PDB file of C-alpha atoms in Angstrom:
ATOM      1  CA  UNK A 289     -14.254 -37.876 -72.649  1.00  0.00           C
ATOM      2  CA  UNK A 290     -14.252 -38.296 -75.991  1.00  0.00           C
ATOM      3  CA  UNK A 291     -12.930 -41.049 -78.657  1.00  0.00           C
ATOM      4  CA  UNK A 292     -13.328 -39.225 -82.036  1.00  0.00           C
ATOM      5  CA  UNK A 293     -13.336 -35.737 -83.294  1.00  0.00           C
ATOM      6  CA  UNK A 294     -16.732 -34.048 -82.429  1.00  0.00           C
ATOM      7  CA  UNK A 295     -19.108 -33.282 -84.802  1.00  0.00           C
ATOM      8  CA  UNK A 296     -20.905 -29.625 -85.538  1.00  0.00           C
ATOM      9  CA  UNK A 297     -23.968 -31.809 -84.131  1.00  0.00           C
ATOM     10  CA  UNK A 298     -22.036 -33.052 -80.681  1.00  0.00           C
ATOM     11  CA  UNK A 299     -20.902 -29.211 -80.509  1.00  0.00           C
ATOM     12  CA  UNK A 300     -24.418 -27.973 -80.206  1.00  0.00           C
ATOM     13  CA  UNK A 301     -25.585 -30.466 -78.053  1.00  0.00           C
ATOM     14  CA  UNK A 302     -23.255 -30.362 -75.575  1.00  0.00           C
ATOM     15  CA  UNK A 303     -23.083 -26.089 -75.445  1.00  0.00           C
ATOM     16  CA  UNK A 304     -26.727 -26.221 -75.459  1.00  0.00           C
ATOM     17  CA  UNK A 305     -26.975 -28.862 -72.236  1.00  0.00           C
ATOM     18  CA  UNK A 306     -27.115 -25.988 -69.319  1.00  0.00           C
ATOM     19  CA  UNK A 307     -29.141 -23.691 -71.877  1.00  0.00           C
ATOM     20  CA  UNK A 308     -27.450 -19.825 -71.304  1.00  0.00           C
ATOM     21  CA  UNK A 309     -25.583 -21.001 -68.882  1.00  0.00           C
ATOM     22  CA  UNK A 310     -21.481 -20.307 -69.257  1.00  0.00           C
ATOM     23  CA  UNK A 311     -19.724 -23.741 -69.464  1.00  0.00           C
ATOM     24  CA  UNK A 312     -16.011 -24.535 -70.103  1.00  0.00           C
ATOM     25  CA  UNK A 313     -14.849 -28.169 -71.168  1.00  0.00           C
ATOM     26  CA  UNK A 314     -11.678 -30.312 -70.517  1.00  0.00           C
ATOM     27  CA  UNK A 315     -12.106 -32.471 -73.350  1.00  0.00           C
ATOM     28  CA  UNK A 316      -9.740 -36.148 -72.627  1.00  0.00           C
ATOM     29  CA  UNK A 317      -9.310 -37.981 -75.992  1.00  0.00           C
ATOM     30  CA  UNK A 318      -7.421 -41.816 -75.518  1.00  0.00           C
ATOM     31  CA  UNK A 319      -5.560 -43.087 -78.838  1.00  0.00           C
ATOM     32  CA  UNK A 320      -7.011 -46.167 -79.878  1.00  0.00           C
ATOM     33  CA  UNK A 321      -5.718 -49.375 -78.471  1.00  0.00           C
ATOM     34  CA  UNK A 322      -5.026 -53.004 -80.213  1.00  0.00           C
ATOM     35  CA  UNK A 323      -7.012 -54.983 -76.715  1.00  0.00           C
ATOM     36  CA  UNK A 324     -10.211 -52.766 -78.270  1.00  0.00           C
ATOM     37  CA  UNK A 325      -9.732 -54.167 -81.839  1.00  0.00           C
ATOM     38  CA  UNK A 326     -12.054 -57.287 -81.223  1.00  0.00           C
ATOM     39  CA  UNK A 327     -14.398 -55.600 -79.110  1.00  0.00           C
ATOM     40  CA  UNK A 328     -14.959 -52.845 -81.680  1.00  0.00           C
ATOM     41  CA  UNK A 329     -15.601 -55.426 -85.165  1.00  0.00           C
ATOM     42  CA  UNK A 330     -18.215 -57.410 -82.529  1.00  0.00           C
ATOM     43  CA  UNK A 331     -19.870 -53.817 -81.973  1.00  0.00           C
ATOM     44  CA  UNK A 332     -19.753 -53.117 -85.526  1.00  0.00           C
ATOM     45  CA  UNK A 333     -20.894 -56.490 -86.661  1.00  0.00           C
ATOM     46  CA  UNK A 334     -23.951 -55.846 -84.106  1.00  0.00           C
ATOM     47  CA  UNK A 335     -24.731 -52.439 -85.935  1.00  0.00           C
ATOM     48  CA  UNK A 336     -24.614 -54.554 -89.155  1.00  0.00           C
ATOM     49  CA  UNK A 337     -21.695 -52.527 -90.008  1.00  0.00           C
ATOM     50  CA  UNK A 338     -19.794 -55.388 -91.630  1.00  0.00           C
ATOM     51  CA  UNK A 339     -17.649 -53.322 -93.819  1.00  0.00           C
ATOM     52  CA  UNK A 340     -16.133 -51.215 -90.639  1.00  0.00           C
ATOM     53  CA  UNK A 341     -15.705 -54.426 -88.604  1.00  0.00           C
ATOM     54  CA  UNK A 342     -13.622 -55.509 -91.734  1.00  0.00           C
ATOM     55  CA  UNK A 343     -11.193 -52.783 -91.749  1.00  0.00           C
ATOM     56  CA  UNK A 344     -10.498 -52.529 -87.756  1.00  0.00           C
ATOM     57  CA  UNK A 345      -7.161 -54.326 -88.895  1.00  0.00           C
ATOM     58  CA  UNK A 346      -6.244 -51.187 -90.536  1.00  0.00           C
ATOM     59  CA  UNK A 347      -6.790 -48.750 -88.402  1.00  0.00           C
ATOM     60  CA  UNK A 348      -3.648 -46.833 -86.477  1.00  0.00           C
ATOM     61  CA  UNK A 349      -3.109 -48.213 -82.955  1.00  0.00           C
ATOM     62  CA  UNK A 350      -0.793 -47.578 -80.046  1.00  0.00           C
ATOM     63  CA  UNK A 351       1.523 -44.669 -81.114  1.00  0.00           C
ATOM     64  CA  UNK A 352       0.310 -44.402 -84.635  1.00  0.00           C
ATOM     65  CA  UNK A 353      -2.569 -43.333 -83.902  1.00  0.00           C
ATOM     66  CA  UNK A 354      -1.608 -40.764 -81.629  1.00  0.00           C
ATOM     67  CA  UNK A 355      -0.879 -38.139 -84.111  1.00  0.00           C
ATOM     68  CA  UNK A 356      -4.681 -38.883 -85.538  1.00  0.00           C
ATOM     69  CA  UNK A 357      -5.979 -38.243 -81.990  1.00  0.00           C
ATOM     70  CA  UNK A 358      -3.388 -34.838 -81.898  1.00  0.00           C
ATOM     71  CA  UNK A 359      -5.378 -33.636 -84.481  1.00  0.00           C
ATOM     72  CA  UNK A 360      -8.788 -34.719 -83.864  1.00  0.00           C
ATOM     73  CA  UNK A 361      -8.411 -33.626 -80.162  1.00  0.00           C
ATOM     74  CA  UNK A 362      -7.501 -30.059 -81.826  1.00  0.00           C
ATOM     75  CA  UNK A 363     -10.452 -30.010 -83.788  1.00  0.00           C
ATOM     76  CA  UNK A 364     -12.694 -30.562 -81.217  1.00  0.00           C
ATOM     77  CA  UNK A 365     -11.653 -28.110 -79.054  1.00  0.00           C
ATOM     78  CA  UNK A 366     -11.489 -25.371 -81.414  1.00  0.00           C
ATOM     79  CA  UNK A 367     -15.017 -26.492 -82.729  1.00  0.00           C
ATOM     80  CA  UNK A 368     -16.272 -25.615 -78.448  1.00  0.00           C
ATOM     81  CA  UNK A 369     -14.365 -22.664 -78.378  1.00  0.00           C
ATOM     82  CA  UNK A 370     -16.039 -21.335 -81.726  1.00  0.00           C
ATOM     83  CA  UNK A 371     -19.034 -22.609 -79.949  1.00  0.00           C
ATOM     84  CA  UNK A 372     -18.458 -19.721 -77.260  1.00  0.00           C
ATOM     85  CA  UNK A 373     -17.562 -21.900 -74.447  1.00  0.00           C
ATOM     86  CA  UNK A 374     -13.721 -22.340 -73.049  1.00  0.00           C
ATOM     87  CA  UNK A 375     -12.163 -25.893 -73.535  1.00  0.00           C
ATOM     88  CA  UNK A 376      -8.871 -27.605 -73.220  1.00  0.00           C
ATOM     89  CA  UNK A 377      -7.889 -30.703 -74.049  1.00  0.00           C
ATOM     90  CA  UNK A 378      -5.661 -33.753 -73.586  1.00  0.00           C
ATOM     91  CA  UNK A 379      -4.897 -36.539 -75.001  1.00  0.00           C
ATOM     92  CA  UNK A 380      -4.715 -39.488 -72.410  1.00  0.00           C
ATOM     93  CA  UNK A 381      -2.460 -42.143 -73.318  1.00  0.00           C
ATOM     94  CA  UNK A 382      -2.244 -44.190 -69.948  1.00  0.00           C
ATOM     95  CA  UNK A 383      -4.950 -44.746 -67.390  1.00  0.00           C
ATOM     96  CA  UNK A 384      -7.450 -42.572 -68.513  1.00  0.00           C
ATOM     97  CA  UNK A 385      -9.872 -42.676 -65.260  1.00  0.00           C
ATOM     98  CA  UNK A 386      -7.664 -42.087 -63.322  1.00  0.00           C
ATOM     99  CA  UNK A 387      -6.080 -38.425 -65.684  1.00  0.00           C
ATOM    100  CA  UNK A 388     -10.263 -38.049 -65.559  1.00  0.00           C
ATOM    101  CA  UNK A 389     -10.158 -38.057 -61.790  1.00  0.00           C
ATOM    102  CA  UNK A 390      -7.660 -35.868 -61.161  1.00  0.00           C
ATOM    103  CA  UNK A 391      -9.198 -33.350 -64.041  1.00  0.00           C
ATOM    104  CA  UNK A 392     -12.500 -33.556 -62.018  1.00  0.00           C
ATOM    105  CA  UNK A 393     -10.743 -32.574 -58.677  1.00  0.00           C
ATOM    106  CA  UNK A 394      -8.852 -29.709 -60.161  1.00  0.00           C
ATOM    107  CA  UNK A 395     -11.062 -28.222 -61.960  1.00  0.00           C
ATOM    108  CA  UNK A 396     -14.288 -28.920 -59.484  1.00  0.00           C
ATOM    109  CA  UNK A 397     -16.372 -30.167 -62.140  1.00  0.00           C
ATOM    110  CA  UNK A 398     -20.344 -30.656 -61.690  1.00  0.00           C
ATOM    111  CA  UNK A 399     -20.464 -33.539 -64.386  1.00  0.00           C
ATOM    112  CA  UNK A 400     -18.739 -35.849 -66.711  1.00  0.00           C
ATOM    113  CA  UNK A 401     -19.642 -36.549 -70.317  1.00  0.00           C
ATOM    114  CA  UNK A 402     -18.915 -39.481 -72.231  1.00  0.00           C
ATOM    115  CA  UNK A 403     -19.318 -38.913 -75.440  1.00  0.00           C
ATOM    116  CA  UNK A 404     -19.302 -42.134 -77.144  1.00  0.00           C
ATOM    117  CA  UNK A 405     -20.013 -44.784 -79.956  1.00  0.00           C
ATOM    118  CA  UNK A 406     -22.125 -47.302 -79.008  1.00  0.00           C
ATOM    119  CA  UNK A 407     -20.497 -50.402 -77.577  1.00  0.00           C
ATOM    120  CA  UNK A 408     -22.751 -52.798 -77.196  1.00  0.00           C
ATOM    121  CA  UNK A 409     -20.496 -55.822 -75.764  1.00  0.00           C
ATOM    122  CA  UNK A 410     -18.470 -53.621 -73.536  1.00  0.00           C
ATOM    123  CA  UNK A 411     -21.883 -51.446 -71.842  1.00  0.00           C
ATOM    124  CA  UNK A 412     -23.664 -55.235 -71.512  1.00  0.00           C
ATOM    125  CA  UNK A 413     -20.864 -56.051 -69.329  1.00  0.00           C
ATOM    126  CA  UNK A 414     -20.408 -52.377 -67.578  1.00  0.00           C
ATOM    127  CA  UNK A 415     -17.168 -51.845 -69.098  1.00  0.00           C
ATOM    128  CA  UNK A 416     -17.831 -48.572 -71.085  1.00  0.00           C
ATOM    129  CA  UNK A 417     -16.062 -45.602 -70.289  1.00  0.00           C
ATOM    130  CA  UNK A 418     -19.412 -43.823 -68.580  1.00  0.00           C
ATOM    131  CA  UNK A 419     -20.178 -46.822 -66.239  1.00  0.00           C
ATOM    132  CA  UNK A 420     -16.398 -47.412 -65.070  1.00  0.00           C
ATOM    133  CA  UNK A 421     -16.320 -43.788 -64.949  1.00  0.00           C
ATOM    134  CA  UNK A 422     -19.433 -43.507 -62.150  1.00  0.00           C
ATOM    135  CA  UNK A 423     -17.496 -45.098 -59.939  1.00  0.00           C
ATOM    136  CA  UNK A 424     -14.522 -43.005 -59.646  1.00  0.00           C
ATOM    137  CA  UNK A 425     -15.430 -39.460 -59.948  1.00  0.00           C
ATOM    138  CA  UNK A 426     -17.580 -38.549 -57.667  1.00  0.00           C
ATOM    139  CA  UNK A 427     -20.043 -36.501 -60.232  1.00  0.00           C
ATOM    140  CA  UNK A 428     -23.045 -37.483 -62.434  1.00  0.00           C
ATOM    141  CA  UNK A 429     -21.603 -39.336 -65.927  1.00  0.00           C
ATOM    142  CA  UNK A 430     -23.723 -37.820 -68.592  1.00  0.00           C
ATOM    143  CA  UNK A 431     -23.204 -40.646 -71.403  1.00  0.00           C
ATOM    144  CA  UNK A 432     -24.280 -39.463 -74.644  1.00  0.00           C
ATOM    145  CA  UNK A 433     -24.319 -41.272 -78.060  1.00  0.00           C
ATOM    146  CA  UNK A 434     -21.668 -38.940 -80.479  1.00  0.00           C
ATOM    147  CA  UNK A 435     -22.976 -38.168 -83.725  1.00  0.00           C
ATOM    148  CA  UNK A 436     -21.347 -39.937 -87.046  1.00  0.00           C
ATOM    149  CA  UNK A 437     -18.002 -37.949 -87.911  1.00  0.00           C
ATOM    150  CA  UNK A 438     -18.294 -36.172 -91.016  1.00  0.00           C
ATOM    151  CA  UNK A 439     -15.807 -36.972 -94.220  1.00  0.00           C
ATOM    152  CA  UNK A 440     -14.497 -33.634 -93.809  1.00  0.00           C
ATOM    153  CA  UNK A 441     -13.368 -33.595 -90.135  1.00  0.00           C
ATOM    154  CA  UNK A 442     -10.346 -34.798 -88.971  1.00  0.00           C
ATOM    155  CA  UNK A 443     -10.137 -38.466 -88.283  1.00  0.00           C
ATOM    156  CA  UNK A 444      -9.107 -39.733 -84.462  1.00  0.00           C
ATOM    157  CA  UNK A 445      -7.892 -43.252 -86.058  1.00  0.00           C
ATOM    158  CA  UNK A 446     -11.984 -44.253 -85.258  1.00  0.00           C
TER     159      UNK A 446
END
């Protein structure tokens, strides 16, 4: 799971993981959502990022930022497959956990990433992605910090 594009960095890292290994991906990518807004300017506020936690009021929401997460989602998966490993990707509108379930049984994953921001408010409380997501998919949640998107990538709206 992932909420913006990945980076050349997040690429290596996560190709790298299982060393020689062949891996494939099923990358899940969720639009941003107005009930995050708040939650995101307190996480940038405690990074002492008070410019971002300014401009979370413009940022594309609901179905407008769909199209960002289209093409961010694209990016990302083209960026593993360059890598050398297969991917797909969707992007997960509605209930994500439960689209990452399902994923997890069909594919017969070993393990889960998250690949994330950090969220300081929502992981204090357990409500991050990676900890909600240990309790429904029945594989180790890797959660691991995503590196800052470069100017040139496509933008996911985040």
């Amino acid at each position: 799971m992932i909420e913006k594009p990945l980076t050349p960095a997040d690429v290596e890292f996560v190709t790298t993981l299982h060393g020689d290994d062949p891996v494939s991906f099923v990358v899940l990518m969720q639009p941003r959502g107005s009930k995050d807004r708040l939650l995101r300017a307190i996480d940038d506020i405690a990074l002492g990022e008070l410019e971002q936690a300014a401009q979370e009021g413009d940022e594309p929401e609901g179905k407008e930022a769909l199209e960002p997460a289209e093409r961010a989602l694209t990016h990302s998966v083209a960026a593993l497959e360059a890598a050398g490993s297969r991917a797909r990707g969707h992007v997960v509108q509605r209930h994500p956990l439960e689209v990452l379930r399902g994923v997890v049984e069909e594919t017969r994953a070993d393990e889960v990433i998250v690949l994330t921001a950090p969220h300081f408010v929502e992981e204090f409380f357990h409500r991050d992605w990676a900890s909600r997501a240990r309790h429904k998919v029945g594989v180790p949640v890797l959660k691991l910090f995503a590196h800052a998107v470069d100017e040139d990538q496509p933008s996911a709206g985040g």
